[in-house]
Amino acid sequence: NDPISLTATGGPLQVPPKAQFSQPTNGLGSVQQVFSWTPDCIHVQSQPWFMYFKVEDNPALPSEPPLVDYMAVEITVIAPAPLNPQAIATNGKAIAVSWDETVCSNAIGYNVYRRDGFFGYMPDSCETGVPAYTGYKYLTTVNGVQNTSLLDSLDLKHGTKYCYMITAFFADGAESRASEEACTELIKTVPLLTNVDVLSTDVTSGSINVKWVAPKTIDSLSFPPPYKY
């Protein structure tokens, strides 16, 4: 039942909009107080914010030393993901990728990731960026927070579904949550091989069975008719 005093220090109490914590808070035998902070985009950073809470008692006898205890709390502020990612095949050679501008105007650009096929990524509560276990690989960086599109033509193959995720990044290297996945395939402007089987093996009369899918569209300007297999 000694008197106890609770105080706190830390970055959230110093930067606007500041955290709310009434101090010192005093009690007998025990003490409690509510810490409340609503961070903004300006608080997004790669390293966590630290809060340090201190309790100290006031012994009844002057000869007794005061007892002190500390607790440190890490608070990670995460930027939201870019919204509405889209992937649209523009022709048989490229895919146009676009997304909405991030709500965090202090971001300096976007990282774009790509993989073959849909993964179904569901980030953990404190997970930012695009983890390697998803199979996504870094594709490129788009500098400037207002630049929200790119045309991808890097090593694309017909018949493969390409999926993209986008993150916003900040000057200190912090990344936002990853966007939802946006997927598409190149427009089938060429025949796609689907089957190659050896039917018989012979020096002079061997045969192979070949099958393919016809192209959905043909660029008649780049490849004028007539057409034949």
XYZ file of N, CA and C in Angstrom:
687
model
N 0.808 -1.227 0.000
C 0.000 0.000 0.000
C 0.837 1.271 0.000
N 2.085 1.174 -0.442
C 2.885 2.384 -0.576
C 2.354 3.222 -1.740
N 2.512 4.531 -1.711
C 2.163 5.370 -2.864
C 3.036 5.013 -4.073
N 2.425 4.931 -5.242
C 3.137 4.582 -6.481
C 2.857 5.656 -7.526
N 3.917 6.017 -8.259
C 3.792 7.026 -9.313
C 4.155 6.403 -10.659
N 3.331 6.650 -11.689
C 3.544 6.128 -13.044
C 3.827 7.275 -13.997
N 4.939 7.189 -14.732
C 5.302 8.208 -15.723
C 5.756 7.513 -17.007
N 5.903 8.292 -18.078
C 6.305 7.715 -19.358
C 7.096 8.734 -20.176
N 7.978 8.222 -21.029
C 8.699 9.025 -22.013
C 8.720 8.245 -23.323
N 8.984 8.941 -24.408
C 9.078 8.257 -25.695
C 8.705 9.161 -26.848
N 9.087 8.738 -28.043
C 8.848 9.520 -29.243
C 7.397 9.888 -29.480
N 6.441 8.979 -29.291
C 5.043 9.325 -29.540
C 4.525 10.482 -28.693
N 5.188 10.770 -27.566
C 4.767 11.891 -26.724
C 5.365 13.217 -27.194
N 6.247 13.145 -28.206
C 6.984 14.333 -28.603
C 6.624 14.839 -29.998
N 6.112 13.946 -30.866
C 5.838 14.339 -32.256
C 4.339 14.540 -32.443
N 3.930 15.594 -33.144
C 2.489 15.805 -33.384
C 1.988 14.880 -34.501
N 0.716 14.437 -34.443
C -0.154 14.561 -33.271
C 0.324 13.657 -32.142
N 0.500 14.242 -30.963
C 1.122 13.542 -29.861
C 0.191 12.485 -29.264
N 0.820 11.470 -28.678
C 0.068 10.469 -27.944
C -0.504 11.084 -26.668
N -1.566 10.484 -26.172
C -2.225 10.954 -24.957
C -1.869 10.026 -23.792
N -1.307 10.650 -22.746
C -0.973 9.883 -21.546
C -0.859 10.862 -20.389
N -1.828 10.840 -19.489
C -1.835 11.747 -18.343
C -0.801 11.291 -17.324
N 0.112 12.194 -16.957
C 1.155 11.835 -16.007
C 1.591 13.067 -15.201
N 2.108 12.813 -13.987
C 2.201 11.489 -13.361
C 0.845 11.003 -12.892
N 0.668 9.707 -12.898
C -0.530 9.098 -12.335
C -0.151 8.432 -11.016
N -0.875 8.738 -9.951
C -0.527 8.250 -8.617
C -1.590 7.302 -8.099
N -1.142 6.347 -7.279
C -2.055 5.411 -6.660
C -1.444 4.803 -5.420
N -2.224 4.019 -4.705
C -1.759 3.307 -3.526
C -1.746 1.814 -3.818
N -0.563 1.248 -3.759
C -0.439 -0.196 -3.979
C -0.421 -0.588 -5.445
N -1.209 0.058 -6.272
C -1.216 -0.200 -7.713
C -1.618 1.089 -8.422
N -1.313 1.138 -9.700
C -1.613 2.334 -10.471
C -1.788 1.941 -11.930
N -2.674 2.649 -12.660
C -2.855 2.384 -14.081
C -3.284 3.664 -14.788
N -2.983 3.718 -16.077
C -3.341 4.859 -16.894
C -3.429 4.399 -18.350
N -4.280 5.044 -19.144
C -4.479 4.675 -20.546
C -3.494 5.448 -21.427
N -2.774 4.716 -22.271
C -1.940 5.309 -23.313
C -2.694 5.212 -24.634
N -2.809 6.321 -25.349
C -3.571 6.339 -26.604
C -2.817 7.148 -27.652
N -2.694 6.573 -28.838
C -1.985 7.266 -29.926
C -2.624 6.889 -31.253
N -2.971 7.879 -32.042
C -3.471 7.664 -33.397
C -2.427 8.199 -34.372
N -1.507 7.366 -34.826
C -0.443 7.831 -35.712
C -0.955 8.166 -37.106
N -0.135 8.908 -37.835
C -0.458 9.329 -39.192
C 0.655 8.870 -40.125
N 0.498 9.179 -41.408
C 1.508 8.764 -42.392
C 2.891 9.322 -42.060
N 2.951 10.503 -41.428
C 4.254 11.104 -41.115
C 5.013 10.276 -40.091
N 4.339 9.358 -39.411
C 4.997 8.533 -38.411
C 5.476 7.198 -38.974
N 5.228 6.934 -40.250
C 5.692 5.691 -40.863
C 7.213 5.725 -40.955
N 7.853 4.691 -40.449
C 9.312 4.583 -40.537
C 9.711 3.119 -40.436
N 10.942 2.830 -40.870
C 11.392 1.440 -40.892
C 11.642 0.899 -39.490
N 12.035 1.764 -38.553
C 12.289 1.348 -37.181
C 11.072 1.644 -36.307
N 10.833 0.844 -35.272
C 9.676 1.091 -34.413
C 9.874 2.322 -33.537
N 8.773 2.869 -33.076
C 8.786 3.906 -32.056
C 8.845 3.222 -30.688
N 9.503 3.890 -29.727
C 9.649 3.314 -28.395
C 8.945 4.173 -27.356
N 8.245 3.493 -26.465
C 7.673 4.115 -25.272
C 8.265 3.428 -24.040
N 8.632 4.254 -23.046
C 9.213 3.729 -21.814
C 8.325 4.145 -20.642
N 7.815 3.151 -19.939
C 6.951 3.399 -18.784
C 7.720 3.094 -17.498
N 7.590 3.998 -16.518
C 8.334 3.881 -15.259
C 7.366 3.975 -14.084
N 7.500 3.035 -13.158
C 6.749 3.111 -11.898
C 7.747 3.184 -10.750
N 7.440 4.029 -9.791
C 8.323 4.213 -8.632
C 7.468 4.383 -7.385
N 7.857 3.684 -6.333
C 7.082 3.811 -5.098
C 7.734 4.817 -4.148
N 6.960 5.210 -3.165
C 7.428 6.135 -2.122
C 7.334 5.403 -0.802
N 8.443 4.819 -0.348
C 8.378 3.979 0.846
C 7.861 4.752 2.056
N 7.208 4.021 2.948
C 6.678 4.644 4.164
C 7.797 5.077 5.102
N 8.895 4.308 5.125
C 10.012 4.647 6.000
C 11.092 5.353 5.195
N 11.583 6.486 5.678
C 12.643 7.207 4.954
C 13.897 6.377 4.738
N 14.106 5.377 5.591
C 15.324 4.568 5.462
C 15.238 3.559 4.319
N 14.047 3.323 3.816
C 13.882 2.349 2.736
C 14.116 3.017 1.384
N 14.890 2.368 0.493
C 15.082 2.943 -0.842
C 13.817 2.764 -1.682
N 13.536 3.703 -2.586
C 12.371 3.542 -3.466
C 12.606 2.397 -4.454
N 11.542 1.703 -4.771
C 11.591 0.628 -5.761
C 11.130 1.168 -7.119
N 11.842 0.793 -8.166
C 11.567 1.305 -9.508
C 11.481 0.140 -10.494
N 10.556 0.230 -11.432
C 10.476 -0.767 -12.502
C 10.194 -0.046 -13.823
N 10.693 -0.622 -14.907
C 10.538 -0.035 -16.238
C 9.920 -1.061 -17.187
N 9.206 -0.566 -18.184
C 8.728 -1.412 -19.276
C 8.864 -0.638 -20.585
N 9.495 -1.275 -21.577
C 9.644 -0.674 -22.899
C 8.648 -1.309 -23.866
N 8.015 -0.482 -24.690
C 7.042 -0.953 -25.670
C 7.452 -0.453 -27.051
N 7.498 -1.366 -28.015
C 7.789 -0.999 -29.402
C 6.483 -0.846 -30.168
N 6.373 0.243 -30.925
C 5.169 0.505 -31.722
C 5.604 0.702 -33.175
N 5.172 -0.197 -34.038
C 5.501 -0.098 -35.460
C 4.336 0.542 -36.210
N 4.620 1.610 -36.913
C 3.595 2.313 -37.689
C 3.732 1.889 -39.147
N 2.669 1.327 -39.701
C 2.693 0.736 -41.035
C 1.785 1.523 -41.970
N 2.293 1.817 -43.150
C 1.488 2.513 -44.157
C 0.523 1.534 -44.819
N -0.677 1.990 -45.172
C -1.638 1.108 -45.846
C -1.171 0.762 -47.261
N -1.738 -0.285 -47.789
C -1.367 -0.751 -49.128
C -1.959 0.148 -50.202
N -1.287 0.287 -51.340
C -1.913 0.931 -52.500
C -3.158 0.140 -52.922
N -4.183 0.851 -53.326
C -5.467 0.226 -53.632
C -5.673 0.050 -55.142
N -6.592 -0.822 -55.475
C -7.085 -1.032 -56.837
C -5.990 -1.335 -57.863
N -5.130 -2.305 -57.597
C -4.153 -2.673 -58.624
C -4.850 -3.341 -59.807
N -4.358 -3.061 -61.003
C -4.908 -3.662 -62.212
C -3.773 -4.088 -63.131
N -3.984 -5.195 -63.807
C -3.032 -5.685 -64.805
C -3.818 -6.009 -66.070
N -3.480 -5.318 -67.155
C -4.219 -5.473 -68.404
C -3.223 -5.710 -69.539
N -3.405 -6.804 -70.253
C -2.547 -7.083 -71.405
C -2.899 -6.114 -72.535
N -1.911 -5.377 -72.997
C -2.145 -4.386 -74.047
C -2.008 -4.993 -75.432
N -1.193 -6.023 -75.550
C -0.989 -6.716 -76.818
C -0.335 -8.059 -76.498
N 0.286 -8.658 -77.458
C 0.935 -9.935 -77.233
C 2.317 -9.831 -76.650
N 2.740 -8.610 -76.265
C 4.115 -8.439 -75.805
C 4.244 -7.708 -74.481
N 3.177 -7.057 -73.975
C 3.316 -6.217 -72.788
C 2.038 -6.240 -71.949
N 2.217 -5.889 -70.663
C 1.106 -5.798 -69.706
C 1.171 -4.431 -69.028
N 0.051 -3.724 -69.036
C -0.044 -2.424 -68.370
C -0.494 -2.651 -66.926
N 0.318 -2.188 -65.978
C 0.023 -2.328 -64.556
C -0.259 -0.941 -63.987
N -1.331 -0.808 -63.203
C -1.684 0.483 -62.621
C -2.279 0.280 -61.236
N -2.329 1.367 -60.450
C -2.853 1.323 -59.085
C -3.201 2.747 -58.660
N -3.933 2.875 -57.555
C -4.291 4.190 -57.032
C -3.114 4.799 -56.271
N -3.028 6.108 -56.296
C -1.986 6.799 -55.534
C -2.168 6.539 -54.046
N -1.074 6.289 -53.342
C -1.134 6.025 -51.913
C -1.661 7.242 -51.152
N -2.329 6.991 -50.042
C -2.836 8.082 -49.209
C -1.706 8.772 -48.459
N -0.540 8.161 -48.409
C 0.612 8.752 -47.708
C 1.430 9.584 -48.687
N 1.219 10.887 -48.659
C 1.893 11.771 -49.609
C 3.383 11.879 -49.340
N 3.843 11.428 -48.174
C 5.278 11.482 -47.875
C 6.022 10.264 -48.416
N 5.315 9.327 -49.035
C 5.997 8.243 -49.743
C 6.737 8.832 -50.947
N 7.772 8.147 -51.405
C 8.571 8.689 -52.509
C 8.477 7.843 -53.773
N 7.705 6.753 -53.725
C 7.565 5.934 -54.922
C 6.958 4.587 -54.591
N 7.065 3.667 -55.557
C 6.429 2.356 -55.429
C 7.401 1.263 -55.873
N 7.317 0.139 -55.196
C 8.010 -1.078 -55.629
C 6.990 -2.029 -56.238
N 7.337 -2.601 -57.381
C 6.435 -3.515 -58.086
C 7.048 -4.905 -58.073
N 6.236 -5.902 -57.692
C 6.677 -7.287 -57.615
C 5.835 -8.135 -58.571
N 6.444 -9.215 -59.073
C 5.752 -10.069 -60.050
C 6.060 -11.540 -59.765
N 5.080 -12.389 -60.057
C 5.298 -13.836 -60.005
C 4.450 -14.512 -61.062
N 4.800 -15.754 -61.372
C 4.016 -16.560 -62.288
C 2.908 -17.237 -61.498
N 1.664 -16.836 -61.738
C 0.539 -17.466 -61.075
C 0.127 -16.764 -59.794
N -1.121 -16.997 -59.413
C -1.709 -16.375 -58.229
C -1.230 -17.090 -56.963
N -0.964 -16.330 -55.884
C -0.495 -16.923 -54.633
C -1.559 -16.906 -53.542
N -2.307 -15.826 -53.439
C -3.294 -15.707 -52.365
C -2.693 -15.180 -51.083
N -1.877 -14.159 -51.197
C -1.139 -13.620 -50.039
C -2.071 -12.900 -49.070
N -1.967 -13.267 -47.783
C -2.701 -12.616 -46.704
C -1.678 -12.165 -45.670
N -1.325 -10.875 -45.628
C -0.243 -10.422 -44.741
C -0.613 -10.536 -43.276
N 0.406 -10.800 -42.463
C 0.247 -10.772 -41.020
C 0.034 -9.322 -40.578
N -0.342 -9.128 -39.324
C -0.719 -7.787 -38.854
C 0.433 -6.794 -38.960
N 1.666 -7.248 -38.793
C 2.819 -6.335 -38.842
C 3.709 -6.603 -40.052
N 3.183 -7.318 -41.057
C 3.995 -7.702 -42.214
C 3.903 -6.633 -43.299
N 5.054 -6.138 -43.720
C 5.097 -5.132 -44.772
C 5.897 -5.666 -45.956
N 5.819 -4.935 -47.081
C 6.525 -5.388 -48.263
C 5.930 -6.667 -48.820
N 6.705 -7.363 -49.643
C 6.277 -8.634 -50.239
C 7.303 -9.698 -49.854
N 6.963 -10.581 -48.917
C 7.925 -11.589 -48.446
C 8.347 -12.546 -49.558
N 9.575 -13.050 -49.435
C 10.117 -13.949 -50.456
C 9.343 -15.258 -50.534
N 8.737 -15.696 -49.406
C 8.050 -16.987 -49.422
C 6.818 -16.988 -50.335
N 6.355 -15.825 -50.748
C 5.217 -15.763 -51.657
C 5.584 -16.164 -53.081
N 6.881 -16.192 -53.374
C 7.311 -16.476 -54.740
C 7.372 -15.242 -55.622
N 6.928 -14.102 -55.081
C 7.030 -12.863 -55.835
C 8.477 -12.389 -55.855
N 8.871 -11.799 -56.971
C 10.209 -11.233 -57.098
C 10.103 -9.753 -57.464
N 11.039 -9.000 -56.935
C 11.080 -7.567 -57.243
C 11.222 -7.364 -58.746
N 10.375 -6.523 -59.310
C 10.402 -6.268 -60.745
C 11.056 -4.934 -61.058
N 10.551 -3.860 -60.434
C 11.091 -2.537 -60.727
C 10.602 -1.540 -59.684
N 11.182 -0.352 -59.711
C 10.781 0.762 -58.855
C 10.203 1.865 -59.723
N 9.097 2.432 -59.272
C 8.491 3.589 -59.931
C 8.662 4.771 -58.981
N 9.508 5.711 -59.339
C 9.781 6.858 -58.474
C 8.698 7.929 -58.636
N 8.385 8.601 -57.521
C 7.377 9.653 -57.547
C 6.026 9.123 -57.103
N 5.479 9.723 -56.056
C 4.249 9.196 -55.467
C 3.047 9.338 -56.398
N 3.124 10.256 -57.372
C 2.007 10.463 -58.293
C 2.096 9.586 -59.538
N 3.202 8.869 -59.713
C 3.356 7.971 -60.858
C 2.806 6.599 -60.476
N 1.701 6.222 -61.062
C 0.971 5.031 -60.608
C 0.714 4.025 -61.737
N 1.662 3.890 -62.627
C 1.492 2.900 -63.697
C 2.846 2.546 -64.291
N 2.883 1.413 -64.988
C 4.077 1.011 -65.737
C 3.656 0.031 -66.809
N 4.495 -0.120 -67.809
C 4.270 -1.077 -68.891
C 5.346 -2.142 -68.779
N 4.938 -3.352 -68.441
C 5.872 -4.457 -68.223
C 5.986 -5.288 -69.498
N 7.215 -5.398 -69.992
C 7.475 -6.242 -71.162
C 8.725 -7.092 -70.945
N 9.104 -7.286 -69.678
C 10.360 -7.956 -69.358
C 10.172 -9.474 -69.305
N 10.735 -10.164 -70.258
C 10.778 -11.634 -70.267
C 9.398 -12.264 -70.106
N 8.409 -11.724 -70.780
C 7.059 -12.275 -70.705
C 6.886 -13.384 -71.737
N 6.119 -14.413 -71.348
C 5.886 -15.549 -72.232
C 4.390 -15.788 -72.382
N 3.988 -16.180 -73.560
C 2.589 -16.517 -73.798
C 2.204 -17.775 -73.023
N 0.961 -17.788 -72.547
C 0.459 -18.940 -71.832
C 0.734 -18.931 -70.342
N 1.404 -17.898 -69.829
C 1.705 -17.777 -68.400
C 0.871 -16.654 -67.795
N 0.244 -16.945 -66.658
C -0.493 -15.896 -65.941
C 0.486 -15.144 -65.055
N 0.572 -13.834 -65.248
C 1.472 -12.992 -64.459
C 0.664 -12.200 -63.431
N 1.140 -12.228 -62.177
C 0.476 -11.516 -61.089
C 1.419 -10.474 -60.510
N 0.831 -9.365 -60.054
C 1.603 -8.233 -59.564
C 1.092 -7.792 -58.194
N 2.024 -7.326 -57.350
C 1.689 -6.634 -56.119
C 2.554 -5.383 -56.021
N 1.988 -4.340 -55.416
C 2.651 -3.049 -55.343
C 2.732 -2.599 -53.895
N 3.859 -1.995 -53.520
C 4.006 -1.362 -52.218
C 4.485 0.074 -52.407
N 4.110 0.945 -51.485
C 4.687 2.286 -51.434
C 5.939 2.224 -50.564
N 6.953 3.014 -50.904
C 8.150 3.033 -50.065
C 8.506 4.468 -49.691
N 9.313 4.590 -48.628
C 9.598 5.875 -48.011
C 11.104 6.135 -47.997
N 11.471 7.351 -47.645
C 12.861 7.784 -47.764
C 13.817 6.940 -46.925
N 13.352 6.431 -45.776
C 14.241 5.638 -44.918
C 14.200 4.155 -45.253
N 13.514 3.784 -46.323
C 13.450 2.387 -46.735
C 12.223 1.642 -46.267
N 11.366 2.274 -45.470
C 10.140 1.610 -45.019
C 9.235 1.315 -46.213
N 8.551 0.177 -46.148
C 7.591 -0.205 -47.179
C 6.208 -0.344 -46.563
N 5.206 -0.047 -47.346
C 3.826 -0.205 -46.903
C 3.428 -1.675 -46.954
N 2.204 -1.939 -46.548
C 1.626 -3.246 -46.821
C 1.548 -3.459 -48.333
N 1.504 -4.711 -48.721
C 1.401 -5.029 -50.147
C -0.046 -4.905 -50.614
N -0.200 -4.480 -51.849
C -1.535 -4.396 -52.447
C -2.102 -5.796 -52.660
N -3.352 -5.843 -53.051
C -3.918 -7.106 -53.509
C -3.216 -7.531 -54.798
N -3.389 -8.784 -55.157
C -2.765 -9.300 -56.373
C -3.623 -8.981 -57.594
N -2.961 -8.572 -58.671
C -3.627 -8.320 -59.949
C -2.967 -9.210 -60.993
N -3.772 -9.984 -61.723
C -3.229 -11.006 -62.616
C -3.825 -10.902 -64.017
N -3.033 -11.302 -64.990
C -3.513 -11.391 -66.367
C -2.523 -12.202 -67.183
N -2.890 -12.486 -68.443
C -2.014 -13.164 -69.392
C -1.839 -12.292 -70.623
N -0.741 -12.518 -71.321
C -0.564 -11.859 -72.606
C -1.686 -12.278 -73.554
N -2.081 -11.350 -74.407
C -3.054 -11.690 -75.441
C -2.439 -12.725 -76.380
N -3.186 -13.784 -76.637
C -2.657 -14.880 -77.451
C -2.648 -14.464 -78.917
N -1.518 -13.910 -79.339
C -1.354 -13.501 -80.730
C -0.514 -14.501 -81.518
N -0.080 -15.558 -80.851
C 0.724 -16.591 -81.510
C 0.159 -17.952 -81.106
N 0.391 -18.979 -81.897
C -0.024 -20.322 -81.485
C 0.759 -20.759 -80.248
N 0.077 -21.450 -79.326
C 0.724 -21.944 -78.115
C 0.801 -23.455 -78.166
N 2.017 -23.979 -78.093
C 2.199 -25.424 -78.095
C 1.626 -26.025 -76.819
N 0.833 -27.083 -76.959
C 0.240 -27.746 -75.803
C 0.637 -29.212 -75.703
N 1.212 -29.771 -76.765
C 1.494 -31.199 -76.758
C 2.594 -31.526 -77.760
N 3.599 -32.263 -77.300
C 4.633 -32.802 -78.189
C 4.940 -34.212 -77.704
N 4.439 -35.227 -78.433
C 4.618 -36.627 -78.038
C 5.328 -37.400 -79.146
N 6.254 -38.232 -78.740
C 6.888 -39.163 -79.688
C 5.953 -40.356 -79.869
N 5.438 -40.543 -81.092
C 4.537 -41.662 -81.377
C 5.301 -42.918 -81.758
N 6.368 -42.732 -82.517
C 7.186 -43.891 -82.894
C 8.609 -43.424 -83.155
N 9.554 -44.262 -82.804
C 10.972 -43.935 -82.978
C 11.548 -44.810 -84.081
N 12.056 -44.156 -85.118
C 12.656 -44.897 -86.230
C 13.566 -43.934 -86.980
N 14.678 -44.495 -87.534
C 15.643 -43.654 -88.240
C 15.003 -42.947 -89.426
N 14.085 -43.597 -90.124
C 13.510 -43.024 -91.344
C 12.031 -42.696 -91.231
N 11.298 -43.387 -90.341
C 9.852 -43.176 -90.304
C 9.344 -42.821 -88.903
N 10.201 -42.226 -88.073
C 9.760 -41.801 -86.753
C 8.701 -40.702 -86.871
N 7.817 -40.621 -85.870
C 6.744 -39.624 -85.940
C 6.526 -38.975 -84.570
N 6.145 -37.698 -84.593
C 5.868 -36.915 -83.383
C 4.508 -36.257 -83.535
N 3.694 -36.340 -82.500
C 2.374 -35.718 -82.493
C 2.482 -34.338 -81.857
N 2.159 -33.296 -82.621
C 2.255 -31.919 -82.146
C 0.871 -31.294 -82.127
N 0.509 -30.643 -80.999
C -0.764 -29.947 -80.883
C -0.516 -28.521 -80.388
N -1.426 -27.629 -80.751
C -1.296 -26.233 -80.320
C -2.675 -25.583 -80.209
N -2.696 -24.415 -79.548
C -3.905 -23.615 -79.439
C -3.796 -22.455 -80.414
N -4.851 -22.230 -81.173
C -4.835 -21.141 -82.150
C -4.812 -19.796 -81.431
N -4.164 -18.770 -82.013
C -4.176 -17.442 -81.400
C -5.582 -16.854 -81.393
N -5.889 -16.094 -80.300
C -7.204 -15.451 -80.218
C -7.294 -14.249 -81.145
N -6.205 -13.518 -81.262
C -6.150 -12.358 -82.155
C -4.813 -12.370 -82.874
N -4.781 -11.708 -84.002
C -3.544 -11.607 -84.786
C -3.328 -10.148 -85.164
N -2.123 -9.678 -84.932
C -1.769 -8.312 -85.304
C -1.540 -8.287 -86.815
N -2.565 -7.906 -87.551
C -2.486 -7.969 -89.006
C -1.545 -6.920 -89.587
N -1.220 -5.872 -88.780
C -0.264 -4.870 -89.260
C 1.165 -5.398 -89.171
N 1.480 -6.025 -88.029
C 2.832 -6.574 -87.874
C 2.995 -7.885 -88.626
N 1.894 -8.644 -88.724
C 1.945 -9.943 -89.403
C 0.789 -10.004 -90.398
N 0.949 -9.436 -91.580
C -0.161 -9.376 -92.547
C -0.509 -10.759 -93.102
N -1.781 -10.957 -93.463
C -2.202 -12.234 -94.055
C -1.597 -12.405 -95.448
N -1.718 -13.577 -96.067
C -2.496 -14.748 -95.602
C -1.773 -15.520 -94.510
N -2.564 -16.339 -93.764
C -2.033 -17.137 -92.662
C -2.137 -18.622 -92.980
N -1.182 -19.357 -92.459
C -1.229 -20.820 -92.595
C -0.327 -21.431 -91.543
N -0.619 -22.677 -91.223
C 0.258 -23.455 -90.362
C 1.148 -24.304 -91.246
